[in-house]
XYZ file of C-alpha atoms in Angstrom:
609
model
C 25.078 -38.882 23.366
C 21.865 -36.283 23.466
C 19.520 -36.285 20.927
C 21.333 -33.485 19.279
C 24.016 -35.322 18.338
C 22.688 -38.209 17.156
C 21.028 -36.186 14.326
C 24.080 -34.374 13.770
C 26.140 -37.475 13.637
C 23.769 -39.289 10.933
C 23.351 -36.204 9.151
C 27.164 -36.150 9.034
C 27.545 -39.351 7.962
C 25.117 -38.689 4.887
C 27.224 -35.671 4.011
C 30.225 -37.430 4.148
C 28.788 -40.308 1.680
C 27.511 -37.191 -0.512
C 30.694 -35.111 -0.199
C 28.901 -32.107 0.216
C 30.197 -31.499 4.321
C 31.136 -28.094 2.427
C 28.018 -27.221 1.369
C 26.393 -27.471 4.795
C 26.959 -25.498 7.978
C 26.976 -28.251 10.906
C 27.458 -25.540 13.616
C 24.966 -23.068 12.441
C 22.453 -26.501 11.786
C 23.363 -27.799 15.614
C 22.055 -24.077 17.015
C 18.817 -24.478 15.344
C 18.317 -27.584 16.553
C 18.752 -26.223 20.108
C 15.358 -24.811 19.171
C 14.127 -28.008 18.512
C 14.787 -29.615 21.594
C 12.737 -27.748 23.443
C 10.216 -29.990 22.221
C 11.928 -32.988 22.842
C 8.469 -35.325 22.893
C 7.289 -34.425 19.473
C 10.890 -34.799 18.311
C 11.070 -38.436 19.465
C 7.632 -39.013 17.617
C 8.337 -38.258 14.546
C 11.857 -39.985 14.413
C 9.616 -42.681 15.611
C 7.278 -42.518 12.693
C 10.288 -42.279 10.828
C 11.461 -45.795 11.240
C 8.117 -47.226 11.173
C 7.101 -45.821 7.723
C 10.353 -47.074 6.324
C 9.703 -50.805 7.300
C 5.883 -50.671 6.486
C 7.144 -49.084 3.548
C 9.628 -51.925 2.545
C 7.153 -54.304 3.733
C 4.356 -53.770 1.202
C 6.926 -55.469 -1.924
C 7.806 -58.400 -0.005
C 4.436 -59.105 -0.001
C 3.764 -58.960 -3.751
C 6.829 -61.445 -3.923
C 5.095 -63.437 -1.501
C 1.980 -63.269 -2.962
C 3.465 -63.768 -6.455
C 5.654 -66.685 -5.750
C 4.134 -68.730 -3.123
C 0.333 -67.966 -4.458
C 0.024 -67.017 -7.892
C 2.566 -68.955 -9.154
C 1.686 -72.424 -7.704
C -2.315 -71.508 -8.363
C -3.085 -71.397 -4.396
C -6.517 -68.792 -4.455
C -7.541 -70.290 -1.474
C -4.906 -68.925 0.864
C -4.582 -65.944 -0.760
C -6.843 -63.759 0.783
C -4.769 -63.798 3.934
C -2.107 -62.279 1.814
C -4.463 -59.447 0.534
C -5.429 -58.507 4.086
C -1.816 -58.424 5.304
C -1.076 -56.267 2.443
C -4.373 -53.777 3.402
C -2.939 -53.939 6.825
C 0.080 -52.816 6.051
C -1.125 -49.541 3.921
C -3.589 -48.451 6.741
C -0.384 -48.450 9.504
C 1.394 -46.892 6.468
C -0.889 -44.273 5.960
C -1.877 -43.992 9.831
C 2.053 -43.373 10.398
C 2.478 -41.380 7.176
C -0.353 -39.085 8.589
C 1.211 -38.407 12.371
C 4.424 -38.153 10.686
C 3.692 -35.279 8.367
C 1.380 -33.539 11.075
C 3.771 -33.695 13.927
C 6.965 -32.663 11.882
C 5.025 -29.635 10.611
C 3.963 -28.921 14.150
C 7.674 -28.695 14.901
C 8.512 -26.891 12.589
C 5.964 -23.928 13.092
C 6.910 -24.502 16.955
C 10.238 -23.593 15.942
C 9.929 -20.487 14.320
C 7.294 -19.494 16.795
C 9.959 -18.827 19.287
C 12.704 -17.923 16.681
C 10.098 -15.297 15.267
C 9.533 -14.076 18.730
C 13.018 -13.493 19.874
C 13.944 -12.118 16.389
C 11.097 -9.722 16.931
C 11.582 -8.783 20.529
C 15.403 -8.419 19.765
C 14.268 -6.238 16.794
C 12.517 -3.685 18.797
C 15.324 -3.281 21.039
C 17.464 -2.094 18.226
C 18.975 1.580 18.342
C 17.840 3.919 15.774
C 20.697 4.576 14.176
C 19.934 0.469 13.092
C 16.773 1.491 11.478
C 18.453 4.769 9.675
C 20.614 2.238 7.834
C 18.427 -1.088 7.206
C 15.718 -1.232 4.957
C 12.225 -1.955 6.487
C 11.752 -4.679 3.401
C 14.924 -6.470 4.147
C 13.591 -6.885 8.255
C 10.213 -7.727 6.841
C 11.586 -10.728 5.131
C 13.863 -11.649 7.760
C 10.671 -11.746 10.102
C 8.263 -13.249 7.668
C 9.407 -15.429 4.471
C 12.054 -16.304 6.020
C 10.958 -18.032 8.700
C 8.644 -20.039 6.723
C 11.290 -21.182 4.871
C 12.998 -22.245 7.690
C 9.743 -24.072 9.111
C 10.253 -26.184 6.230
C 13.484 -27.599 7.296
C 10.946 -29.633 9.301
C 8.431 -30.364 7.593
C 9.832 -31.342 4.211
C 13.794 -31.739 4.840
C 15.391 -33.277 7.636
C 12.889 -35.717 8.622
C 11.763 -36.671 5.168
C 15.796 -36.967 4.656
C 15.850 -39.118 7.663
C 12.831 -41.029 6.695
C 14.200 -41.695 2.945
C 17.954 -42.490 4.469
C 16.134 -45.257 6.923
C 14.559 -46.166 4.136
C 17.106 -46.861 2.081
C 18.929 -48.662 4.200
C 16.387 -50.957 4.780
C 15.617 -52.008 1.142
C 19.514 -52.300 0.670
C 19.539 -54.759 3.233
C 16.646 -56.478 1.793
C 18.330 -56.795 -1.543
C 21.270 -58.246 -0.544
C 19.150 -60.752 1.918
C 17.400 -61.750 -1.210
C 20.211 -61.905 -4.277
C 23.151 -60.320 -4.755
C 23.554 -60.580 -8.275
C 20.313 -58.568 -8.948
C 21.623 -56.483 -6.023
C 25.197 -55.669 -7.528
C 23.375 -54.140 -10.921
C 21.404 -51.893 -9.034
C 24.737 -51.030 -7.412
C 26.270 -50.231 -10.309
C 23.907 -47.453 -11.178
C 23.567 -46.391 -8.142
C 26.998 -44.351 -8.019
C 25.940 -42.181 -11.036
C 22.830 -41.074 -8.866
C 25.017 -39.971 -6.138
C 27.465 -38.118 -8.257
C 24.776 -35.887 -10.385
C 22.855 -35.794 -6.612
C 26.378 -33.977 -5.468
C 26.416 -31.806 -8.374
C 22.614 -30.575 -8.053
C 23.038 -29.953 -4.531
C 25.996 -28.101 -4.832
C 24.387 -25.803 -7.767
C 21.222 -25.660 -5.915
C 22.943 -23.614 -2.655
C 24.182 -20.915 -5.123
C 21.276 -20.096 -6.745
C 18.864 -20.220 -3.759
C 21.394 -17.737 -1.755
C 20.587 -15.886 -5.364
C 17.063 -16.446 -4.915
C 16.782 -15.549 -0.956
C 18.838 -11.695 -2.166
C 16.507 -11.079 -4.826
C 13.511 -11.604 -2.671
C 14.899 -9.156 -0.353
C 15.391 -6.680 -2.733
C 12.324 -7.350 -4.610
C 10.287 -7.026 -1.001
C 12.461 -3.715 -0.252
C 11.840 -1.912 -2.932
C 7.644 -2.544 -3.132
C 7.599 -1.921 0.784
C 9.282 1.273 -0.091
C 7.545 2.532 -3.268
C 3.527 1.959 -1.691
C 4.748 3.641 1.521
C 5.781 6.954 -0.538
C 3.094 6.248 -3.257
C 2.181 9.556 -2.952
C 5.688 11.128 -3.940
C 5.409 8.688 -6.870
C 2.302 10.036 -8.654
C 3.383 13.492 -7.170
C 6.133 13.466 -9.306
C 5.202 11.382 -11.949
C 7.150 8.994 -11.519
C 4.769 5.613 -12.123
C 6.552 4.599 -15.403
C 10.150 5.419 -13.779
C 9.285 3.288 -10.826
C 7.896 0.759 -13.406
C 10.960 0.118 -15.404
C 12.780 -0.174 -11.785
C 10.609 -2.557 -10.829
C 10.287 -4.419 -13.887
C 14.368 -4.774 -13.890
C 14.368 -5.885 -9.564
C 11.939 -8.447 -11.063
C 13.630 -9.838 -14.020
C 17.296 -10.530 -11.620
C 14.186 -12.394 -9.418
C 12.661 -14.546 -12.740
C 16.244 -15.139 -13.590
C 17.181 -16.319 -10.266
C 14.337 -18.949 -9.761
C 14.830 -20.285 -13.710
C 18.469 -21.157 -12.470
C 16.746 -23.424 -9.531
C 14.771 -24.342 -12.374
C 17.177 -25.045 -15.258
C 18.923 -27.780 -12.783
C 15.729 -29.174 -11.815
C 15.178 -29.820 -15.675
C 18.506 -31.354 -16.209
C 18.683 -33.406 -12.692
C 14.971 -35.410 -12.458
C 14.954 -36.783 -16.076
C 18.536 -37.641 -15.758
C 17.546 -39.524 -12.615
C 14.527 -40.945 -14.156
C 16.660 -42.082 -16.709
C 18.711 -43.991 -14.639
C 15.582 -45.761 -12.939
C 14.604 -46.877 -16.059
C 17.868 -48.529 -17.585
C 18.289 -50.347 -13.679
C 14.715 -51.948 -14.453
C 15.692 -52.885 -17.868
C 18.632 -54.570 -16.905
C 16.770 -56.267 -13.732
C 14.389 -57.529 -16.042
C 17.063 -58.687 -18.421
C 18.977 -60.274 -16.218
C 16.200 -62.123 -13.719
C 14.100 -62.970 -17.028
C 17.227 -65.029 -18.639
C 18.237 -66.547 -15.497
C 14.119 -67.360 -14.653
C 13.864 -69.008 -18.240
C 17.425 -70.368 -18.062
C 15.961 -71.383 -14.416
C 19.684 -72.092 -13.205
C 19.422 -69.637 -10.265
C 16.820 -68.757 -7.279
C 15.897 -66.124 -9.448
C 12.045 -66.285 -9.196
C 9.097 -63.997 -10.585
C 8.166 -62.408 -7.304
C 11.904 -61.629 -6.807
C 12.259 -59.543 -10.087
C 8.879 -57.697 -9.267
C 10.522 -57.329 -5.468
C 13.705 -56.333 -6.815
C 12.337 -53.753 -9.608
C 10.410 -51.785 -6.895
C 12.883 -51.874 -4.478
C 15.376 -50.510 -7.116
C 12.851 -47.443 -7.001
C 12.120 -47.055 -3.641
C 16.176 -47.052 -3.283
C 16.735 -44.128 -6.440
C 13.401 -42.425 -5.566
C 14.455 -41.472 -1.955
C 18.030 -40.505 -3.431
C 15.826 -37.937 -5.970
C 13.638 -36.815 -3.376
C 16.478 -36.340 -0.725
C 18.224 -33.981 -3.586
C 15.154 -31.947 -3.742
C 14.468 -32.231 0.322
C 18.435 -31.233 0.518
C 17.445 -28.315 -1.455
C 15.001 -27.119 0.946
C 17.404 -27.946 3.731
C 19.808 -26.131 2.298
C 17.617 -23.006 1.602
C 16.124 -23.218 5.176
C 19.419 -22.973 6.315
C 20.275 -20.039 3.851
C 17.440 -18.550 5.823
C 18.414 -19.507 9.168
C 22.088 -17.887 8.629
C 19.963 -14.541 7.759
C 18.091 -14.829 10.751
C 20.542 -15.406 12.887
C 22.798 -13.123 11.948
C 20.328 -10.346 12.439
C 19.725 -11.683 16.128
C 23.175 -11.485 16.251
C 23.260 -8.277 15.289
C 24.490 -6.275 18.153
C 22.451 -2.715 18.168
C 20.730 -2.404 21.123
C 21.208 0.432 23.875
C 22.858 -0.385 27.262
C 20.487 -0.568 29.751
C 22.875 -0.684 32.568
C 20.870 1.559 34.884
C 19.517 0.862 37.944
C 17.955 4.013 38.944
C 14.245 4.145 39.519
C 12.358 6.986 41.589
C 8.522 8.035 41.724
C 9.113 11.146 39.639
C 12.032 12.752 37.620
C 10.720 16.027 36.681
C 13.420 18.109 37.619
C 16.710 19.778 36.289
C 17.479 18.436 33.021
C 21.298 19.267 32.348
C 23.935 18.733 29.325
C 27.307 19.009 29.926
C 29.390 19.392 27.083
C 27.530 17.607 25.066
C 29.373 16.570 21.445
C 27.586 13.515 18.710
C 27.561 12.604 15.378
C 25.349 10.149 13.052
C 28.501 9.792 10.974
C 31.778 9.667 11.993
C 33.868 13.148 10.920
C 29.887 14.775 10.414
C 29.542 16.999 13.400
C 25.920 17.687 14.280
C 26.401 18.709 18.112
C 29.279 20.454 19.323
C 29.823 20.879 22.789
C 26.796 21.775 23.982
C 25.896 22.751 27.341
C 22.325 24.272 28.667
C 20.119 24.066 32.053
C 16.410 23.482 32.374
C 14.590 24.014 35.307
C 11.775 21.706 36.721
C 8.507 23.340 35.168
C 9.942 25.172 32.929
C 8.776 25.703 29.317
C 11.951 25.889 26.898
C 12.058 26.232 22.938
C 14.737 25.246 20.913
C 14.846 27.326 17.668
C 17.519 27.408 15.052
C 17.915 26.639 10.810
C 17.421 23.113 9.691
C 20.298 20.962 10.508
C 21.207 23.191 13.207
C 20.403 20.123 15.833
C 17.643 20.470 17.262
C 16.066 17.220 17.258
C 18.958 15.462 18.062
C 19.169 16.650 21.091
C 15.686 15.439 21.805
C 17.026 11.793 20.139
C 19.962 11.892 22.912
C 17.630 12.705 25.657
C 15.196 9.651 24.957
C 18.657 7.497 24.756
C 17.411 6.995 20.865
C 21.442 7.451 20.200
C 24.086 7.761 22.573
C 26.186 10.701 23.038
C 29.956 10.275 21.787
C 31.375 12.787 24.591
C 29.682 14.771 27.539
C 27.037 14.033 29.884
C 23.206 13.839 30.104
C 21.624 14.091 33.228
C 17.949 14.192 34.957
C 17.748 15.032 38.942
C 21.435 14.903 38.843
C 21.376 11.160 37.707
C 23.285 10.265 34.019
C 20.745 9.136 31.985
C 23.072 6.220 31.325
C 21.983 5.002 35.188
C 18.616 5.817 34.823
C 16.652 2.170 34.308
C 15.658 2.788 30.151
C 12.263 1.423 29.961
C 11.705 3.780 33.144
C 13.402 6.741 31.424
C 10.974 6.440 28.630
C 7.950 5.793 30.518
C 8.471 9.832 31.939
C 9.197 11.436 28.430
C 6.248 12.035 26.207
C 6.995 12.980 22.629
C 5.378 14.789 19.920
C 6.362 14.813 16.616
C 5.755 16.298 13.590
C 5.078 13.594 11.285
C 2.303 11.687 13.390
C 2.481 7.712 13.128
C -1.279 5.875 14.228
C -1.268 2.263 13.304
C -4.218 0.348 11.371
C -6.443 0.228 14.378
C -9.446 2.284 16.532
C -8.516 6.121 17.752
C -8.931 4.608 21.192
C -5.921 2.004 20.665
C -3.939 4.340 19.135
C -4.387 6.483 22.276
C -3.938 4.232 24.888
C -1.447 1.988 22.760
C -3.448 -1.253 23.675
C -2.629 -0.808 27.552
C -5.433 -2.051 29.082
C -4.663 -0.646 32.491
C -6.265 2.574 31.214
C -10.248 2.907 32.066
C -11.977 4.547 29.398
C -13.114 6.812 31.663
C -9.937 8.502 31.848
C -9.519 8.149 27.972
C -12.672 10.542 27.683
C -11.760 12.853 30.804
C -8.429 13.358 29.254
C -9.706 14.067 25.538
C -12.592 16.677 27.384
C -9.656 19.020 29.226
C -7.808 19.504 25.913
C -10.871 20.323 24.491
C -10.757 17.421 21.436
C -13.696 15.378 22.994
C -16.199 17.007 20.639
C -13.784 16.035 17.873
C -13.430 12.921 18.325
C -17.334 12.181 18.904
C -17.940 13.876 15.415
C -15.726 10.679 13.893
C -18.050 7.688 13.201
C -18.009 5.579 15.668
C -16.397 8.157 17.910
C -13.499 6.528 19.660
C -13.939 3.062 17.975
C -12.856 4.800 14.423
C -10.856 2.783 12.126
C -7.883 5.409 11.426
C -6.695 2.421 8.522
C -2.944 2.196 7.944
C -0.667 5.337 9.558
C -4.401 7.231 10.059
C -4.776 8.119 6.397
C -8.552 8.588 7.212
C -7.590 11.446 9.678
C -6.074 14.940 8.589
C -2.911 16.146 9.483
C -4.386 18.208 11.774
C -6.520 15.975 13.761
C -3.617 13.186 13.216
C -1.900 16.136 15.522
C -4.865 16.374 18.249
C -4.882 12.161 18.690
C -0.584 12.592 19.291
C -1.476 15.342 22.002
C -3.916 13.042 23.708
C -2.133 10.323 23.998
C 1.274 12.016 25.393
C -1.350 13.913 27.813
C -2.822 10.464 29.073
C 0.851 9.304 29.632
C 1.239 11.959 32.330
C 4.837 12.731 31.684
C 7.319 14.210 33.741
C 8.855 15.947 30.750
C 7.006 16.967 27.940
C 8.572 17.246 24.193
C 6.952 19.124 20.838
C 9.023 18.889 17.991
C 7.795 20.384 15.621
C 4.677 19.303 16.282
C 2.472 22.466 14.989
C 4.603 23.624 12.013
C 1.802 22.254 9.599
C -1.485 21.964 10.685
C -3.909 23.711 9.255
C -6.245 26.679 9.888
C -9.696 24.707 11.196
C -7.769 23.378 13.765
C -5.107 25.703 14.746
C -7.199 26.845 17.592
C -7.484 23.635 18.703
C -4.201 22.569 18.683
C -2.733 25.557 20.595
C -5.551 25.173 23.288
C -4.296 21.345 23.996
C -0.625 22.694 23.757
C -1.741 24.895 26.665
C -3.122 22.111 28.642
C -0.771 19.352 28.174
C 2.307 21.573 29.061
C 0.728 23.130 32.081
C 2.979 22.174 35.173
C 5.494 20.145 33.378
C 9.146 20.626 32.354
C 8.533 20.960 28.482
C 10.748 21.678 25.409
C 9.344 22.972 22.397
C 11.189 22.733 18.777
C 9.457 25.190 16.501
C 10.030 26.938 13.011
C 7.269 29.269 13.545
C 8.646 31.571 16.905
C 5.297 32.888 17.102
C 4.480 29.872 19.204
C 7.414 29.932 21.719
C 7.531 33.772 22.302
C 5.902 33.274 25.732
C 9.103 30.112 26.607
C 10.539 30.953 29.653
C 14.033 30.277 28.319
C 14.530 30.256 24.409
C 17.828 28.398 22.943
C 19.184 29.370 19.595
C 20.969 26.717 17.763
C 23.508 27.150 15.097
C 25.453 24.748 13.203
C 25.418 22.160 15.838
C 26.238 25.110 18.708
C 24.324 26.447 21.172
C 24.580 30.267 20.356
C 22.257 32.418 22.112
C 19.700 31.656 25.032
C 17.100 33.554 27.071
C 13.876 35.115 26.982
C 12.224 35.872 23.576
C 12.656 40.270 25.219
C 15.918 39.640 25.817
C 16.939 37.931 22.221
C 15.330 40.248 20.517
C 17.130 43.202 22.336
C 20.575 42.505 20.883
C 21.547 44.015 17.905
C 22.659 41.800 15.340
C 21.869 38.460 17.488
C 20.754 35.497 15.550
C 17.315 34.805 17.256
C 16.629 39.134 16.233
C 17.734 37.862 12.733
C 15.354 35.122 12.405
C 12.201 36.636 13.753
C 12.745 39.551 11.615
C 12.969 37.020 8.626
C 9.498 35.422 9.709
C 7.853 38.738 10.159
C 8.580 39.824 7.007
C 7.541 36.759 5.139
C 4.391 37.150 7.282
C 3.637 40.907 6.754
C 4.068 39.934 2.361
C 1.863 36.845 2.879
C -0.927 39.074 4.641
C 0.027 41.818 1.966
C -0.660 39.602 -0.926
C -3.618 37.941 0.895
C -5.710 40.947 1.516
């Protein structure tokens, strides 16, 4: 029988005397501690430590009834010195073992959700988008983060100290009935009426920490949420709205911890309660029976017995409590595992690997949705050349990114086929797919970090050299040396120290260091402003020189000179070619549009001037 087992086994055997095998999931308990065999050593210690704390731990009353009844009581100082310096003994390998035993399950512990937190986070990134358009960012934060502390404690305050107190107990048990079993039998007698209100707490305990563990979710969602888009709050004037939300999230959280707390109240002083009337009767019975003196009831054996009676309840209230955090860990652990269950990750079947894939990119009937019955593309079909420069113009929600989200495999298309120098993109290897596509997007996102990290995205194979040669033939150099601390400028959290504008130059330099093989704007100049318009167009010219590029663009003015212009519709792909020829034919939605944008522009300079 592994290691494994053994726990399992003793842990079932606890349940079993508890009757709470319901309350606790053995299967999903045995898969976490597949984790913890990986450090099988430290594992081994701390049982170890385990035992030995329980027999010091037993040890130190025996010696007060030896001290007490073979000292004390028949006035023998002399020897009794050698009794205090057993007993000192005994509490420094007590507290020597107490110490490595509280250490070395914590270090377990946080070894343990090391490598859970790691595979939960490199299984996370993995995800498909259309995971992320559906989960809340505050719900993933707490699976990554409070979670896994609370599962770290599993370790370091619940199974071992459950194993330590059960060894424990056992130990003074046998003890007691060594010593007398009268005085053992009324300590017995109590003892059931422990157990049962232990049951009853533990079972109320589960419900209101799976209670406790949703309403930290929720509370953690909805503040992630509201300081992200604090701006649309005070925008809108919304701060006392958002308030009174927030105030109600927290209340269901108050409410749910004063239920953990409520059977706290009522559990412990029962429990205490119980200690108490055990000693009374201890000291009852063994004082009659020492005055009566017609038993082997001695002094030292009712001072043995009435600590023993508390190291025997004490572990039972302290194994409630440490079952409590057991049982939330493993509230936690379900979470966690269910989420690297969670099956959202894109295929990456492909084998196909080449030096370059800038070449024909083709869709072939082409048909997806985000929802199923919502139609956004609808059997769409198109050519683009290697080197060519292609924009994609149409009305909002007519598509057009989404066909950029199926060509970076972000989503995968529900009927038709993708391909790249003739190759499905389903065969092409993924991480080498992405590695040729450089994106650009409208809504720029620069982590809490330098300009130069959020160029090269921490990969150290890039020289700085390059960095600055790069920034200098886009013409953003000068820029970026006007910054303090030039390319060592703290952008803070998603570059609110930068404009939108120059959050739009860093996004160009950084898909321009990535040398791509194909090249995608969307969007990507639909809102910057005036100062640095120039720019921005200037870098657009650069970065798309000799590469197959597709541009996604409100404004037309800045895709007149595409070699090929599609015009989306409704999820359809309704007119294509040049911006001459689309604007030739009469009545032709790309004609329609243009006109639109004129106008709007010829009022706008109208009103201006």
């Amino acid at each position: 029988m592994d290691y494994t087992c053994q726990i399992l086994f003793i842990l079932k055997i606890f349940l079993l005397m508890n009757k709470s095998s319901n309350l606790f999931d053995l299967k999903l308990f045995k898969r976490l501690l597949d984790y913890v065999m990986l450090y099988k050593l430290t594992f081994i210690f701390v049982c170890f430590a385990a035992i030995f704390i329980s027999i010091f731990s037993t040890l130190t009353p025996y010696l007060i009834k030896i001290a007490v009844d073979d000292y004390l009581a028949v006035n023998n100082y002399q020897s009794f010195i050698e009794i205090i310096s057993l007993m000192i003994l005994n509490l420094i390998l007590t507290v020597i073992f107490m110490f490595l035993f509280s250490y070395y399950a914590n270090l377990l512990g946080q070894n343990v959700i090391y490598d859970l937190r790691v595979k939960l986070f490199r299984h996370i990134i993995n995800f498909k988008m259309g995971y992320f358009d559906k989960s809340s960012v505050g719900r993933l934060v707490t699976r990554a983060v409070n979670d896994m502390e609370t599962i770290a404690s599993i370790f370091s305050q619940g199974l071992f100290m459950i194993f330590s107190d059960l060894l424990q107990m056992l130990v003074v048990i046998i003890v007691m009935l060594f010593l007398n079993w009268k005085l053992s039998l009324i300590v017995f007698i109590i003892l059931p009426f422990i157990l049962l209100a232990t049951r009853k707490f533990q079972k109320s305990m589960k419900i209101a920490f799976k209670e406790v563990r949703s309403e930290v979710a929720n509370l953690n969602s909805f503040v992630q949420e509201r300081l992200t888009g604090m701006k649309i709050v005070q925008l809108f004037n919304r701060e006392e709205i958002e308030y009174n939300k927030f105030a109600i999230i927290n209340d269901k959280h108050k409410k749910a911890w004063l239920k953990t707390v409520w059977y706290n109240s009522i559990f412990f002083p029962l429990a205490e309660l119980a200690t108490s009337i055990t000693i009374g009767l201890l000291v009852w019975y063994g004082g009659l029976n020492l005055v009566l003196k017609d038993s082997n009831i001695t002094l030292g054996i009712i001072f043995l017995f009435i600590q023993l009676s508390q190291m025997l309840f004490r572990p039972l209230r302290q194994i409630a409590d440490k079952f409590n955090t057991l049982q939330m860990g493993m509230v936690a652990a379900n979470r966690v595992f269910r989420l690297i269950d969670t099956k959202s990750r894109v295929d990456n079947v492909g084998k196909f690997i080449s030096t370059d894939l800038n070449g024909n990119i083709k869709f072939s009937n082409v048909s997806f949705s985000y929802k199923k019955g919502e139609q956004v593309l609808n059997d769409i079909s198109f050519n683009i050349k290697k080197g060519e420069q292609v924009a994609i113009v149409g009305a909002t929600g007519a598509g057009k990114s989404t066909i950029v989200n199926l060509l970076t495999r972000f989503y995968e298309i529900q009927n038709g086929i993708i391909e790249i120098n003739g190759n499905n993109i389903k065969d092409i290897e993924l991480s080498f797919l992405r590695s040729k596509i450089a994106l650009v997007l409208q809504d720029v996102f620069l982590f809490a970090d330098t300009l130069l990290n959020n160029i090269t995205l921490w990969d150290k194979d890039i020289p700085f050299k390059s960095v600055v040669d790069s920034a200098k033939k886009i013409g953003i150099h000068d820029f970026i040396m006007s910054l303090p601390n030039g390319y060592n400028y703290d952008v803070k959290e998603r570059g609110v120290m930068l404009s939108q504008g120059q959050r739009q130059l860093i996004s160009f330099l950084r898909a321009y260091l990535k040398d791509p093989s194909v090249l995608i704007l969307d969007e990507a100049t639909s809102s910057i402003d005036s100062n640095f318009e120039e720019l921005i167009q200037n870098a657009i010219k650069q970065i798309t020189k000799n590469k197959t590029s597709i541009i996604i663009a409100h404004r037309l003015s800045t895709i007149i000179n595409s070699d090929k212009i599609f015009v989306m519709d409704y999820g359809k792909l309704v007119e294509y070619g040049t911006h001459r020829e689309l604007i030739s034919k009469e009545k032709g939605f790309y004609k329609n549009l243009y006109e639109v944008q004129f106008k709007k522009k010829s009022k706008l300079t109208q009103l201006q001037s």
